[in-house]
Each structure stands twice: as C-alpha cells, then as structure tokens.
Coordinates of C-alpha atoms in Angstrom, one line a residue:
M1 CA 22.6 26.1 2.2
T2 CA 23.1 22.3 2.1
V3 CA 21.2 20.7 -0.8
I4 CA 20.0 17.1 -0.9
G5 CA 18.8 15.3 -4.0
V6 CA 15.6 13.3 -4.3
V7 CA 14.9 10.8 -7.1
A8 CA 11.3 9.5 -7.6
Q9 CA 9.1 8.2 -10.3
N10 CA 7.0 10.9 -12.0
S11 CA 3.8 9.7 -10.5
M12 CA 0.5 11.2 -9.3
L13 CA -0.1 8.1 -7.2
Y14 CA -0.8 9.0 -3.6
G15 CA 2.0 6.9 -2.0
P16 CA 5.0 8.0 -4.0
A17 CA 3.8 11.6 -4.2
S18 CA 3.2 11.7 -0.5
M19 CA 6.7 10.4 0.2
V20 CA 8.3 13.1 -1.9
Q21 CA 6.2 15.8 -0.1
A22 CA 7.1 14.3 3.3
I23 CA 10.8 14.3 2.4
G24 CA 10.6 18.0 1.3
D25 CA 8.8 18.9 4.5
A26 CA 11.4 17.2 6.7
A27 CA 14.2 18.7 4.8
F28 CA 12.7 22.2 5.2
D29 CA 12.5 21.6 9.0
A30 CA 16.2 20.6 8.9
R31 CA 17.0 23.8 7.0
L32 CA 18.0 21.9 3.9
A33 CA 17.2 22.7 0.3
V34 CA 15.8 19.9 -1.9
S35 CA 16.4 19.3 -5.6
V36 CA 13.9 16.7 -6.9
G37 CA 14.5 14.6 -10.1
H38 CA 11.3 13.0 -11.4
V39 CA 11.9 10.0 -13.7
A40 CA 9.5 7.9 -15.9
D41 CA 11.4 4.8 -15.0
Y42 CA 14.8 3.7 -13.6
G43 CA 16.7 3.3 -16.8
A44 CA 19.0 5.7 -18.7
E45 CA 16.9 8.7 -18.0
A46 CA 17.1 8.1 -14.3
R47 CA 20.9 7.7 -14.5
E48 CA 21.1 11.1 -16.2
V49 CA 19.0 12.6 -13.5
V50 CA 21.5 11.3 -10.9
R51 CA 24.4 12.7 -12.9
R52 CA 22.8 16.2 -12.9
L53 CA 22.1 16.1 -9.2
V54 CA 25.7 15.1 -8.5
D55 CA 26.8 18.0 -10.7
Q56 CA 24.8 20.3 -8.4
E57 CA 27.1 19.0 -5.6
V58 CA 24.2 17.6 -3.5
A59 CA 25.2 16.4 0.0
G60 CA 23.4 13.1 -0.6
L61 CA 20.5 11.3 -2.4
I62 CA 17.2 9.9 -1.2
V63 CA 15.8 7.5 -3.8
V64 CA 12.2 6.5 -3.7
A65 CA 12.6 2.9 -4.9
P66 CA 9.4 0.9 -4.8
V67 CA 10.3 -1.5 -7.7
A68 CA 13.3 -3.8 -8.3
A69 CA 14.4 -1.7 -11.4
A70 CA 15.6 1.0 -9.0
A71 CA 18.7 -1.2 -8.3
Q72 CA 20.1 -0.1 -11.7
L73 CA 19.9 3.5 -10.6
L74 CA 21.8 2.9 -7.4
A75 CA 24.7 1.4 -9.4
A76 CA 25.1 4.9 -11.0
V77 CA 25.6 6.7 -7.7
P78 CA 29.2 7.7 -7.2
S79 CA 30.9 5.9 -4.3
G80 CA 31.2 8.0 -1.2
L81 CA 28.0 9.9 -1.8
P82 CA 25.5 9.2 1.0
V83 CA 22.3 7.4 -0.2
V84 CA 19.1 6.5 1.5
T85 CA 16.4 4.5 -0.2
V86 CA 12.7 4.6 0.6
D87 CA 10.9 1.3 0.1
G88 CA 14.2 -0.4 -1.0
L89 CA 15.2 -4.0 -0.6
P90 CA 17.6 -5.3 2.1
Q91 CA 20.0 -6.8 -0.4
W92 CA 20.8 -3.4 -1.8
R93 CA 22.8 -2.6 1.3
T94 CA 21.8 1.0 1.5
A95 CA 20.3 2.8 4.4
N96 CA 16.6 2.3 3.9
V97 CA 13.3 3.5 5.3
A98 CA 10.1 1.5 4.7
V99 CA 6.7 1.0 6.1
D100 CA 6.1 -2.7 7.1
Q101 CA 3.7 -3.6 4.3
Y102 CA 3.6 -7.2 5.3
A103 CA 2.3 -6.1 8.7
G104 CA -0.3 -4.0 7.0
G105 CA -1.5 -7.0 5.1
L106 CA -1.8 -8.9 8.3
L107 CA -3.7 -6.1 10.0
A108 CA -6.3 -5.8 7.2
T109 CA -6.9 -9.5 6.9
R110 CA -7.1 -10.2 10.6
H111 CA -9.6 -7.3 11.0
L112 CA -11.9 -8.9 8.4
L113 CA -11.6 -12.4 9.8
A114 CA -12.3 -11.0 13.3
H115 CA -15.6 -9.8 12.0
G116 CA -16.8 -13.3 11.2
H117 CA -15.9 -13.7 7.6
R118 CA -14.9 -17.2 6.5
T119 CA -12.3 -15.9 4.2
V120 CA -10.9 -12.7 2.7
W121 CA -10.4 -12.0 -1.0
H122 CA -7.5 -9.8 -2.1
V123 CA -7.3 -7.3 -4.9
A124 CA -3.5 -7.0 -5.2
G125 CA -1.5 -4.2 -6.8
P126 CA 1.0 -4.6 -9.6
E127 CA 3.3 -7.5 -8.9
Q128 CA 6.6 -5.6 -9.6
W129 CA 6.0 -3.3 -6.6
H130 CA 7.7 -4.4 -3.4
G131 CA 4.8 -3.1 -1.3
S132 CA 2.2 -5.0 -3.4
R133 CA 4.0 -8.3 -2.9
A134 CA 4.5 -7.7 0.8
R135 CA 0.8 -6.8 1.4
E136 CA -0.2 -10.0 -0.5
A137 CA 2.2 -12.0 1.7
G138 CA 0.7 -10.6 4.8
W139 CA -2.8 -11.5 3.6
R140 CA -1.7 -15.1 2.8
A141 CA 0.0 -15.4 6.2
A142 CA -3.1 -14.2 8.1
L143 CA -5.3 -16.7 6.3
A144 CA -2.9 -19.5 6.8
A145 CA -2.7 -18.8 10.5
A146 CA -6.5 -18.9 10.7
G147 CA -6.5 -22.3 8.8
V148 CA -8.2 -20.7 5.8
E149 CA -7.2 -21.5 2.2
A150 CA -6.5 -18.3 0.2
P151 CA -8.9 -17.5 -2.7
P152 CA -7.4 -16.7 -6.1
V153 CA -5.6 -13.3 -6.2
V154 CA -7.2 -10.6 -8.3
R155 CA -4.6 -8.3 -9.8
A156 CA -5.2 -4.6 -10.4
A157 CA -3.3 -1.4 -11.2
W158 CA -3.1 1.4 -8.6
T159 CA -6.2 3.1 -9.8
A160 CA -9.9 3.3 -9.0
E161 CA -10.7 2.4 -12.6
S162 CA -8.8 -0.9 -12.2
G163 CA -10.4 -1.6 -8.9
Y164 CA -13.8 -1.0 -10.5
R165 CA -13.1 -3.6 -13.2
C166 CA -12.0 -6.1 -10.6
G167 CA -15.0 -5.3 -8.5
R168 CA -17.4 -6.1 -11.4
A169 CA -15.9 -9.6 -11.5
L170 CA -16.0 -10.2 -7.8
A171 CA -19.6 -8.8 -7.4
T172 CA -21.1 -11.8 -9.2
D173 CA -19.6 -14.3 -6.8
P174 CA -21.8 -14.8 -3.7
R175 CA -18.9 -16.3 -1.8
V176 CA -17.2 -12.9 -1.7
T177 CA -18.2 -11.2 1.6
A178 CA -14.8 -9.6 2.5
V179 CA -12.2 -7.9 0.4
F180 CA -8.8 -6.5 1.2
A181 CA -7.8 -4.0 -1.5
A182 CA -4.1 -3.2 -1.9
S183 CA -4.8 0.6 -2.1
D184 CA -7.6 3.0 -1.2
D185 CA -8.0 3.9 -4.8
I186 CA -8.6 0.3 -5.8
A187 CA -11.1 0.0 -2.9
I188 CA -13.0 3.0 -4.0
G189 CA -13.5 1.6 -7.5
L190 CA -14.3 -1.8 -6.1
I191 CA -17.1 -0.4 -3.9
R192 CA -18.6 1.4 -6.8
A193 CA -18.8 -1.8 -8.8
L194 CA -20.3 -3.7 -5.9
A195 CA -23.0 -1.1 -5.5
E196 CA -23.9 -1.2 -9.2
H197 CA -24.4 -5.0 -8.9
G198 CA -26.7 -4.5 -5.9
R199 CA -24.2 -5.6 -3.3
S200 CA -24.0 -3.2 -0.3
V201 CA -20.9 -2.2 1.6
P202 CA -20.7 -3.2 4.4
D203 CA -24.0 -5.1 4.6
D204 CA -23.2 -7.6 1.9
V205 CA -19.4 -7.1 1.5
S206 CA -16.9 -5.7 3.9
V207 CA -13.9 -3.8 2.4
V208 CA -10.5 -2.7 3.8
G209 CA -8.2 -0.5 1.8
F210 CA -4.6 0.6 2.2
D211 CA -2.8 4.1 2.5
D212 CA -5.5 6.2 4.2
V213 CA -5.8 8.8 1.4
P214 CA -7.4 12.1 2.4
E215 CA -10.7 11.0 0.7
A216 CA -11.0 7.8 2.7
G217 CA -12.7 9.5 5.6
Y218 CA -15.3 11.2 3.3
T219 CA -16.6 8.2 1.2
H220 CA -20.0 6.9 2.2
P221 CA -19.5 4.9 4.3
G222 CA -16.0 6.0 5.4
L223 CA -13.4 3.6 4.2
T224 CA -11.7 1.3 6.7
T225 CA -8.0 1.3 5.8
V226 CA -4.4 0.7 6.8
R227 CA -2.6 4.0 7.3
Q228 CA 1.0 4.7 6.3
E229 CA 2.7 7.5 8.2
F230 CA 4.4 9.3 5.3
A231 CA 5.5 12.2 7.4
E232 CA 7.5 9.8 9.5
V233 CA 9.0 8.2 6.4
G234 CA 10.2 11.7 5.4
R235 CA 11.7 12.5 8.7
E236 CA 13.5 9.2 9.0
S237 CA 15.0 9.3 5.5
V238 CA 16.4 12.8 6.1
R239 CA 17.7 11.8 9.5
L240 CA 19.5 8.8 8.0
L241 CA 21.0 10.8 5.2
L242 CA 22.4 13.3 7.7
G243 CA 23.6 10.7 10.2
A244 CA 26.0 7.8 10.2
R245 CA 27.5 6.6 7.0
R246 CA 26.9 2.9 7.7
P247 CA 23.8 1.4 6.3
E248 CA 20.8 1.4 8.6
S249 CA 17.3 0.2 8.1
V250 CA 14.2 1.7 9.7
Q251 CA 10.9 -0.1 9.4
L252 CA 7.8 1.8 10.5
R253 CA 4.6 0.1 11.7
P254 CA 1.3 0.9 9.8
T255 CA -1.9 1.3 11.8
L256 CA -5.5 0.2 11.1
V257 CA -8.1 3.0 10.8
P258 CA -11.6 1.5 11.4
R259 CA -14.4 3.3 9.7
G260 CA -17.7 2.2 8.1
T261 CA -16.9 -0.4 5.4
V262 CA -16.5 -3.4 7.7
R263 CA -19.4 -5.0 9.5
H264 CA -19.7 -8.3 11.4
R265 CA -20.8 -11.0 9.1
V266 CA -24.1 -12.5 10.2
E267 CA -24.9 -15.9 8.9
V268 CA -28.5 -16.1 7.9
R269 CA -30.2 -19.4 8.5
S270 CA -33.7 -20.4 7.4
R271 CA -36.5 -21.2 9.8
G272 CA -37.1 -24.9 10.5
R273 CA -39.5 -26.6 8.1
A274 CA -41.5 -29.7 8.8
G275 CA -39.2 -32.5 9.7
S276 CA -36.2 -30.1 10.1
T277 CA -34.5 -28.6 13.1
P278 CA -34.5 -24.8 13.4
G279 CA -31.2 -23.5 12.1
S280 CA -30.3 -26.9 10.5
S281 CA -30.0 -25.5 6.9
G282 CA -26.7 -24.1 5.7
P283 CA -25.8 -20.4 5.6
L284 CA -26.9 -18.4 2.6

C-alpha cells in the first residue's frame, strides 16, 4: 500500500489536530496509509522526523505549516519528493492548501458592524501564526472600509485561559460592545470573564469566534463563529499530493455560523428633561 507522510506540530489545539485528522480520513478514502510525525517545533527534531519518513519510502509529504519556522523543515526535504503544505506561505513555492483566514476576519467584523456596533475590538492569536496575522488583517480591513479606526489589539494565546485574562481587561471598558476573538477557545474564556464582571453576552457585548469547534453550538448562548472546513482541507491536500508535480495553491472560503452571541446594538437614550429635546442626550 502507498504510504504518505504527515508532519505536524505536537498540539492539542483544535485547528492543527483537526487538520491531521482530516488528512488521515482523506488518505483512508484514497486507500493510502499514513505515517504521522509529530514535532515540538520545526528545528532539528523536525528534520530528523522528515529523515525517518523518507527512510520509510513515503510517496510524498504533507506538512502542516502554520508558522514561518516551518520553512526550515521544507529545506530538509529531498528534491524530487512531492510536498504539499497546509497553511503555508506563497513564497515557499510548494503546493499549498489554506483556508482564507483574511476573508474570515472580514466576515466576523462585518457581521458585528452590521449589527449596529460602532467598532469591533479584536483579541488576536499569537503573532507568529500566519492565520492569526491574516485574521487580524481582515479585521482591520473591514473597519477601514467602514471608516472606523481600529481599537488597540489585545493579544492572546490559543487557549480559553488566555481569552479569560484578556476578557477581564476588556470587561472594565464600557466602550467594548463587540469583540472578534481569533479562536473559539479564546472566545469561550472571554465570555466567562465578561459574565463575571456583570456584562452579558449578547445583551451588553456581542462576540464572534473562529473555527467552529464542536462545543461552539453547546455554549449558552451558542457561539457565533467562523467555520473552517477541515475535511475539505484534508481532501485537497491529498489530491494535490497525488496529482500534478507543479506547485498549485488552493484557497478555501470560510463561512459564518450565526448563533446566539451577537445581537443588534440598541443605543439607549435618556428621556428629555426640562429644556431638552427627547433623545438629545448622547448614547450610554
């Protein structure tokens, strides 16, 4: 049976883990065996993993490459061995499959603006991740197109704990009525922190996450999020590996999944007092 190699960071994060699972499922459907090499980073250990996979005479490699350091690993792949990257960069000149993270940032931010929010705050993921930077760029572009100045970025790790810490800081700012979180885990921690500070989601603050993790539909309220089709990522990466040798890029569109954490922003105006016009006072 033909064997393909997969190299990915040793991570329990939903995105990378789902990609590896999706690649395995697609390979099974194509009657291929998979040998997976998990690495802590993309340094010397990862190069050794590549060497071992090559020694197994794999027919090709799929490298899940969400950070720039993965370029070092690609340099260790023998010439002539087919390689497909997932979430790679265009300058690497490999066949690549990626979800359009920039478009996802646009979707999330436009959705919040369309619900009457004057601006949207962003809790971004780690800066070294390609997807994190692209989601942030989409957020900035959507605000700029609406003529809105971007608030300061709040940076988090890909965890609910980190989202919780960021949420505690944002909860004290009354200007924060809408937040785009760079992942669902971040969003879940953020919502917990807002609730502890007496700010209800979505009555006081609307929140959009990213990924559509399985738990997103079972939070209360259900988490509005941007969905990545990981199964499609797996199918396309296997298709490219088995197809033409020339580099080809496939970019998949994310979709918005509306649930219960976004509500139209209602500006509350005070009743007119003596000498004032009803509705003349500013919004609270």
